Amino acid sequence: MDKCLLHVCCAPCSIAVIDELKNDYDLTVYFYNPNIYPEQEYLKRKAEVVRVCNEWKIPMIDADYETQNWEECTKGLENEPEGGKRCLNCFAMRLNKAGEYAKQNNFDIFATTLTSGRNKKADVIHPLGFKIAEKFGLKFLDIDWKTEGRQEKGRKMVKDRGIYRQDYCGCRFSIENRTQNSNIIRRGGQNHNLKP
Ligand code: SF4
């Protein structure tokens, strides 16, 4: 069975992915998300990933909370819209770290749950994954986790377990987006819960 390192961003995005991949691979979860702000939120999201991994006894690597590195890789891009250049650097930084770990620890393949996110496009994330895979001599698993009913399955699994679901992507700039979105929604008189 191939060894697969799965970069995960949060429990809601990863639970259905882990459930699927654990049957096909010798799976290890890799949590590297120094984009998440503030630290309390980072710890909360990480604790939920730990809970999911414990359910199926999947090993989890808890990588460092290198906020300084994230600040450096997104410097000058503070005013970019969500989905713009700042996000591209943010994805690349996290995937590169996962690829590096996978290479150093003899994994065959690496993957990421990032494409589970509502605003995370596979045609942006997959080319990054392939480039990093090539750099480290790995294979990249290019599945768009939004497809084939996986989102619905994940939502049900999250609800059944009472897993915490955040309402912003992760960084401090995306918190501001949440506030703006909430204002727009309040004016419209509806109460949707925006999800990353
Ligand atoms: S909005 Fe999300 S993907 Fe974009 S920089 Fe912030 S945390 Fe990263």
Short mmCIF file of C-alpha atoms and ligand atoms in Angstrom, two decimals:
data_model
loop_
_atom_site.label_atom_id
_atom_site.label_comp_id
_atom_site.label_asym_id
_atom_site.label_seq_id
_atom_site.Cartn_x
_atom_site.Cartn_y
_atom_site.Cartn_z
CA MET A 1 0.00 0.00 0.00
CA ASP A 2 1.41 3.43 -0.96
CA LYS A 3 2.29 5.85 1.83
CA CYS A 4 0.20 9.01 1.48
CA LEU A 5 0.72 12.27 3.35
CA LEU A 6 -2.48 14.29 3.47
CA HIS A 7 -2.16 17.98 4.23
CA VAL A 8 -5.34 18.98 6.07
CA CYS A 9 -6.61 22.51 6.69
CA CYS A 10 -9.40 21.78 9.18
CA ALA A 11 -11.72 18.99 10.33
CA PRO A 12 -14.83 19.99 8.33
CA CYS A 13 -12.80 20.00 5.08
CA SER A 14 -10.98 16.78 5.85
CA ILE A 15 -13.27 14.32 7.59
CA ALA A 16 -14.81 12.78 4.44
CA VAL A 17 -11.41 12.84 2.71
CA ILE A 18 -9.71 10.95 5.54
CA ASP A 19 -12.59 8.48 5.61
CA GLU A 20 -12.10 7.82 1.89
CA LEU A 21 -8.31 7.72 1.71
CA LYS A 22 -7.75 5.59 4.80
CA ASN A 23 -9.03 2.57 2.83
CA ASP A 24 -6.69 3.03 -0.13
CA TYR A 25 -3.44 4.27 1.41
CA ASP A 26 -1.15 3.95 4.36
CA LEU A 27 -2.37 7.37 5.43
CA THR A 28 -0.77 10.06 7.61
CA VAL A 29 -2.37 13.44 8.26
CA TYR A 30 -0.20 16.56 8.21
CA PHE A 31 -1.44 19.71 9.97
CA TYR A 32 0.46 22.78 8.81
CA ASN A 33 -1.61 25.96 8.79
CA PRO A 34 0.26 28.98 10.19
CA ASN A 35 -2.20 31.17 8.28
CA ILE A 36 -4.85 30.64 10.96
CA TYR A 37 -5.40 33.62 13.21
CA PRO A 38 -5.62 34.09 16.14
CA GLU A 39 -3.73 31.31 17.91
CA GLN A 40 -6.78 30.35 19.94
CA GLU A 41 -8.63 29.65 16.68
CA TYR A 42 -5.63 27.70 15.37
CA LEU A 43 -5.64 25.49 18.46
CA LYS A 44 -9.39 24.97 18.22
CA ARG A 45 -9.22 23.84 14.58
CA LYS A 46 -6.23 21.63 15.29
CA ALA A 47 -7.96 19.96 18.24
CA GLU A 48 -10.85 18.97 15.97
CA VAL A 49 -8.44 17.42 13.45
CA VAL A 50 -6.86 15.47 16.30
CA ARG A 51 -10.33 14.26 17.29
CA VAL A 52 -11.07 13.05 13.74
CA CYS A 53 -7.69 11.27 13.49
CA ASN A 54 -8.25 9.59 16.83
CA GLU A 55 -11.57 8.19 15.67
CA TRP A 56 -9.80 6.02 13.05
CA LYS A 57 -6.37 5.93 14.69
CA ILE A 58 -4.74 7.79 11.80
CA PRO A 59 -1.30 9.18 12.67
CA MET A 60 -1.14 12.97 12.63
CA ILE A 61 1.94 15.15 12.26
CA ASP A 62 1.53 18.43 14.12
CA ALA A 63 3.78 20.83 12.20
CA ASP A 64 4.89 24.16 13.57
CA TYR A 65 2.80 27.32 13.91
CA GLU A 66 5.26 29.39 11.89
CA THR A 67 3.29 32.62 11.74
CA GLN A 68 6.38 34.65 10.84
CA ASN A 69 6.88 32.57 7.69
CA TRP A 70 3.27 33.11 6.70
CA GLU A 71 3.58 36.85 7.28
CA GLU A 72 6.67 36.94 5.06
CA CYS A 73 5.13 34.96 2.22
CA THR A 74 2.05 37.21 2.12
CA LYS A 75 3.84 40.52 2.71
CA GLY A 76 2.64 43.27 0.37
CA LEU A 77 -0.45 41.27 -0.53
CA GLU A 78 -2.56 42.43 2.40
CA ASN A 79 -5.11 44.15 0.18
CA GLU A 80 -5.58 41.25 -2.21
CA PRO A 81 -9.11 39.87 -2.38
CA GLU A 82 -9.81 36.40 -1.09
CA GLY A 83 -8.86 34.00 -3.87
CA GLY A 84 -6.13 36.35 -5.18
CA LYS A 85 -2.32 36.36 -5.04
CA ARG A 86 -2.13 36.27 -1.23
CA CYS A 87 -4.09 33.02 -1.22
CA LEU A 88 -1.89 31.55 -3.93
CA ASN A 89 1.20 32.16 -1.80
CA CYS A 90 -0.60 30.84 1.27
CA PHE A 91 -1.51 27.59 -0.54
CA ALA A 92 1.99 27.22 -1.99
CA MET A 93 3.66 27.72 1.37
CA ARG A 94 1.57 25.05 3.07
CA LEU A 95 1.83 22.56 0.21
CA ASN A 96 5.57 23.06 -0.09
CA LYS A 97 6.05 22.24 3.59
CA ALA A 98 3.90 19.13 3.23
CA GLY A 99 5.84 18.06 0.11
CA GLU A 100 9.15 18.57 1.89
CA TYR A 101 8.03 16.48 4.86
CA ALA A 102 6.71 13.77 2.53
CA LYS A 103 10.04 13.59 0.73
CA GLN A 104 12.09 13.49 3.93
CA ASN A 105 9.93 10.73 5.37
CA ASN A 106 9.67 8.43 2.35
CA PHE A 107 6.07 9.00 1.37
CA ASP A 108 5.05 8.00 -2.16
CA ILE A 109 2.29 10.51 -2.65
CA PHE A 110 0.93 13.66 -1.12
CA ALA A 111 -2.46 15.36 -1.20
CA THR A 112 -4.33 18.27 0.34
CA THR A 113 -7.86 18.86 1.55
CA LEU A 114 -7.72 22.49 0.40
CA THR A 115 -10.01 21.82 -2.58
CA SER A 116 -12.82 20.96 -0.15
CA GLY A 117 -13.21 24.69 0.55
CA ARG A 118 -16.04 26.55 -1.13
CA ASN A 119 -13.67 29.20 -2.54
CA LYS A 120 -10.68 26.94 -3.21
CA LYS A 121 -10.47 26.10 -6.88
CA ALA A 122 -8.93 22.83 -8.01
CA ASP A 123 -7.57 24.46 -11.15
CA VAL A 124 -5.50 26.76 -8.91
CA ILE A 125 -4.44 24.25 -6.26
CA HIS A 126 -3.71 21.21 -8.42
CA PRO A 127 -1.04 22.86 -10.60
CA LEU A 128 0.72 23.94 -7.40
CA GLY A 129 0.51 20.39 -6.08
CA PHE A 130 2.01 18.95 -9.27
CA LYS A 131 4.82 21.50 -9.29
CA ILE A 132 5.76 20.73 -5.70
CA ALA A 133 5.44 16.99 -6.28
CA GLU A 134 7.86 17.26 -9.20
CA LYS A 135 10.30 19.28 -7.08
CA PHE A 136 10.39 16.58 -4.40
CA GLY A 137 10.06 13.52 -6.67
CA LEU A 138 6.60 12.58 -5.40
CA LYS A 139 3.17 11.89 -6.86
CA PHE A 140 0.34 14.32 -6.20
CA LEU A 141 -3.25 13.15 -5.73
CA ASP A 142 -5.35 15.58 -7.74
CA ILE A 143 -8.89 14.97 -6.57
CA ASP A 144 -11.30 17.89 -6.29
CA TRP A 145 -12.90 17.09 -2.94
CA LYS A 146 -15.94 19.18 -3.73
CA THR A 147 -17.11 16.58 -6.26
CA GLU A 148 -19.15 13.36 -6.19
CA GLY A 149 -21.16 14.16 -3.09
CA ARG A 150 -18.16 14.43 -0.80
CA GLN A 151 -19.18 17.86 0.53
CA GLU A 152 -22.61 16.58 1.52
CA LYS A 153 -21.08 13.51 3.12
CA GLY A 154 -18.60 15.69 5.02
CA ARG A 155 -21.31 18.05 6.24
CA LYS A 156 -23.30 15.13 7.63
CA MET A 157 -20.24 13.62 9.33
CA VAL A 158 -19.45 17.00 10.92
CA LYS A 159 -23.01 17.47 12.12
CA ASP A 160 -23.27 13.93 13.52
CA ARG A 161 -20.14 14.47 15.61
CA GLY A 162 -20.76 18.07 16.61
CA ILE A 163 -17.45 19.15 15.09
CA TYR A 164 -16.63 22.87 15.22
CA ARG A 165 -17.08 24.59 11.85
CA GLN A 166 -15.43 27.99 11.41
CA ASP A 167 -17.03 30.78 9.39
CA TYR A 168 -13.90 32.35 7.90
CA CYS A 169 -11.00 30.98 5.88
CA GLY A 170 -8.23 31.47 8.40
CA CYS A 171 -6.04 34.56 8.25
CA ARG A 172 -6.79 37.92 9.83
CA PHE A 173 -7.79 39.36 6.44
CA SER A 174 -10.42 36.70 5.99
CA ILE A 175 -11.91 37.65 9.38
CA GLU A 176 -12.54 41.08 7.93
CA ASN A 177 -14.23 39.43 4.94
CA ARG A 178 -16.52 37.56 7.30
CA THR A 179 -17.53 40.85 8.93
CA GLN A 180 -18.27 42.44 5.56
CA ASN A 181 -20.21 39.40 4.38
CA SER A 182 -22.20 39.31 7.63
CA ASN A 183 -23.18 42.98 7.19
CA ILE A 184 -24.36 42.35 3.65
CA ILE A 185 -26.37 39.36 4.75
CA ARG A 186 -27.89 41.20 7.70
CA ARG A 187 -29.05 43.96 5.41
CA GLY A 188 -30.64 41.31 3.18
CA GLY A 189 -32.52 39.95 6.19
CA GLN A 190 -31.16 36.40 5.88
CA ASN A 191 -29.00 34.44 8.22
CA HIS A 192 -26.70 32.20 6.20
CA ASN A 193 -23.61 30.80 7.84
CA LEU A 194 -20.78 31.51 5.38
CA LYS A 195 -18.24 28.75 5.24
CA PRO A 196 -14.73 28.69 3.89
S1 SF4 B 1 -7.96 33.99 2.83
FE1 SF4 B 1 -7.44 31.87 3.37
S2 SF4 B 1 -6.18 31.08 1.70
FE2 SF4 B 1 -6.27 33.32 1.52
S3 SF4 B 1 -4.43 34.04 2.60
FE3 SF4 B 1 -6.10 34.05 4.08
S4 SF4 B 1 -6.01 32.03 5.08
FE4 SF4 B 1 -4.77 31.91 3.22
#
